Amino acid sequence: MRRMLVTGAAGFIGSNFVHFWADNHAADTIVGLDALTYAGNLASLESLTGNEKFTFVKGDIRDGDAVRAVLKSEGVDTIVHF
């Protein structure tokens, strides 16, 4: 079972990847990280609301302290970057 961080999770490609992974790897945990700028749309992840295997974190990958905190608190072992 993976504990995956997906950066850019609310973007077009990232959200499609998150949905694909959640549908095909139900045992894995996914943490979606996105700054929700012009390209991010939280509505694209709305169908995952209530899924205990998915967590969304609003944050910027340029904030090293925030990313390290997510990696540590969520026990991430896999990173997928979009």
PDB file of C-alpha atoms in Angstrom:
ATOM      1  CA  MET A   1       0.000   0.000   0.000  1.00  0.00           C
ATOM      2  CA  ARG A   2       1.412   3.329  -1.045  1.00  0.00           C
ATOM      3  CA  ARG A   3       1.039   6.676   0.646  1.00  0.00           C
ATOM      4  CA  MET A   4       1.265   8.996  -2.331  1.00  0.00           C
ATOM      5  CA  LEU A   5       1.619  12.750  -2.630  1.00  0.00           C
ATOM      6  CA  VAL A   6       0.299  14.152  -5.913  1.00  0.00           C
ATOM      7  CA  THR A   7       1.371  17.728  -6.595  1.00  0.00           C
ATOM      8  CA  GLY A   8      -0.793  19.746  -8.949  1.00  0.00           C
ATOM      9  CA  ALA A   9      -3.667  17.461  -7.968  1.00  0.00           C
ATOM     10  CA  ALA A  10      -6.398  19.970  -8.855  1.00  0.00           C
ATOM     11  CA  GLY A  11      -5.103  20.622 -12.361  1.00  0.00           C
ATOM     12  CA  PHE A  12      -6.442  18.837 -15.436  1.00  0.00           C
ATOM     13  CA  ILE A  13      -3.780  16.135 -15.645  1.00  0.00           C
ATOM     14  CA  GLY A  14      -3.276  15.832 -11.894  1.00  0.00           C
ATOM     15  CA  SER A  15      -6.966  15.402 -11.104  1.00  0.00           C
ATOM     16  CA  ASN A  16      -7.372  12.789 -13.839  1.00  0.00           C
ATOM     17  CA  PHE A  17      -4.399  10.905 -12.430  1.00  0.00           C
ATOM     18  CA  VAL A  18      -5.839  11.087  -8.897  1.00  0.00           C
ATOM     19  CA  HIS A  19      -9.188   9.690 -10.103  1.00  0.00           C
ATOM     20  CA  PHE A  20      -7.464   6.934 -12.096  1.00  0.00           C
ATOM     21  CA  TRP A  21      -5.270   5.951  -9.163  1.00  0.00           C
ATOM     22  CA  ALA A  22      -8.103   6.013  -6.633  1.00  0.00           C
ATOM     23  CA  ASP A  23     -10.243   3.837  -8.931  1.00  0.00           C
ATOM     24  CA  ASN A  24      -7.501   1.320  -9.682  1.00  0.00           C
ATOM     25  CA  HIS A  25      -5.515   1.219  -6.427  1.00  0.00           C
ATOM     26  CA  ALA A  26      -8.151   1.450  -3.706  1.00  0.00           C
ATOM     27  CA  ALA A  27      -5.783   0.344  -0.937  1.00  0.00           C
ATOM     28  CA  ASP A  28      -3.425   3.279  -1.527  1.00  0.00           C
ATOM     29  CA  THR A  29      -3.713   6.611   0.241  1.00  0.00           C
ATOM     30  CA  ILE A  30      -3.484   9.779  -1.853  1.00  0.00           C
ATOM     31  CA  VAL A  31      -2.675  13.273  -0.612  1.00  0.00           C
ATOM     32  CA  GLY A  32      -3.387  15.923  -3.228  1.00  0.00           C
ATOM     33  CA  LEU A  33      -1.388  19.140  -2.966  1.00  0.00           C
ATOM     34  CA  ASP A  34      -2.255  22.184  -5.057  1.00  0.00           C
ATOM     35  CA  ALA A  35      -1.892  25.949  -4.697  1.00  0.00           C
ATOM     36  CA  LEU A  36      -5.198  26.443  -6.547  1.00  0.00           C
ATOM     37  CA  THR A  37      -3.850  29.098  -8.878  1.00  0.00           C
ATOM     38  CA  TYR A  38      -5.202  29.718 -12.402  1.00  0.00           C
ATOM     39  CA  ALA A  39      -4.786  26.049 -13.407  1.00  0.00           C
ATOM     40  CA  GLY A  40      -6.169  24.375 -10.303  1.00  0.00           C
ATOM     41  CA  ASN A  41      -9.851  23.666  -9.882  1.00  0.00           C
ATOM     42  CA  LEU A  42     -10.915  22.042  -6.624  1.00  0.00           C
ATOM     43  CA  ALA A  43     -14.241  21.060  -8.216  1.00  0.00           C
ATOM     44  CA  SER A  44     -12.337  18.512 -10.316  1.00  0.00           C
ATOM     45  CA  LEU A  45     -11.698  16.543  -7.102  1.00  0.00           C
ATOM     46  CA  GLU A  46     -15.181  16.996  -5.641  1.00  0.00           C
ATOM     47  CA  SER A  47     -16.231  13.401  -6.296  1.00  0.00           C
ATOM     48  CA  LEU A  48     -13.498  12.255  -3.877  1.00  0.00           C
ATOM     49  CA  THR A  49     -15.036  14.172  -0.980  1.00  0.00           C
ATOM     50  CA  GLY A  50     -15.703  11.679   1.777  1.00  0.00           C
ATOM     51  CA  ASN A  51     -13.181   9.159   0.441  1.00  0.00           C
ATOM     52  CA  GLU A  52     -11.116   8.263   3.499  1.00  0.00           C
ATOM     53  CA  LYS A  53      -8.158   7.387   1.261  1.00  0.00           C
ATOM     54  CA  PHE A  54      -7.928  10.917  -0.211  1.00  0.00           C
ATOM     55  CA  THR A  55      -6.869  14.128   1.489  1.00  0.00           C
ATOM     56  CA  PHE A  56      -6.510  17.535  -0.146  1.00  0.00           C
ATOM     57  CA  VAL A  57      -3.980  20.087   1.098  1.00  0.00           C
ATOM     58  CA  LYS A  58      -3.903  23.617  -0.281  1.00  0.00           C
ATOM     59  CA  GLY A  59      -0.251  24.493  -0.554  1.00  0.00           C
ATOM     60  CA  ASP A  60       2.555  25.549  -2.811  1.00  0.00           C
ATOM     61  CA  ILE A  61       5.416  23.184  -3.669  1.00  0.00           C
ATOM     62  CA  ARG A  62       7.770  26.163  -3.404  1.00  0.00           C
ATOM     63  CA  ASP A  63       7.086  26.212   0.356  1.00  0.00           C
ATOM     64  CA  GLY A  64       9.626  23.629   1.484  1.00  0.00           C
ATOM     65  CA  ASP A  65       8.550  23.685   5.126  1.00  0.00           C
ATOM     66  CA  ALA A  66       4.915  23.008   4.193  1.00  0.00           C
ATOM     67  CA  VAL A  67       5.857  20.182   1.831  1.00  0.00           C
ATOM     68  CA  ARG A  68       8.128  18.584   4.432  1.00  0.00           C
ATOM     69  CA  ALA A  69       5.316  18.820   6.990  1.00  0.00           C
ATOM     70  CA  VAL A  70       2.905  17.026   4.640  1.00  0.00           C
ATOM     71  CA  LEU A  71       5.480  14.342   3.835  1.00  0.00           C
ATOM     72  CA  LYS A  72       6.090  13.716   7.503  1.00  0.00           C
ATOM     73  CA  SER A  73       2.511  13.931   8.814  1.00  0.00           C
ATOM     74  CA  GLU A  74       1.097  11.740   6.036  1.00  0.00           C
ATOM     75  CA  GLY A  75       3.972   9.244   5.910  1.00  0.00           C
ATOM     76  CA  VAL A  76       4.364   9.738   2.158  1.00  0.00           C
ATOM     77  CA  ASP A  77       6.518   7.156   0.372  1.00  0.00           C
ATOM     78  CA  THR A  78       5.721   8.066  -3.261  1.00  0.00           C
ATOM     79  CA  ILE A  79       5.603  11.471  -4.988  1.00  0.00           C
ATOM     80  CA  VAL A  80       3.941  12.147  -8.335  1.00  0.00           C
ATOM     81  CA  HIS A  81       4.570  15.678  -9.579  1.00  0.00           C
ATOM     82  CA  PHE A  82       2.377  17.498 -12.101  1.00  0.00           C
TER      83      PHE A  82
END
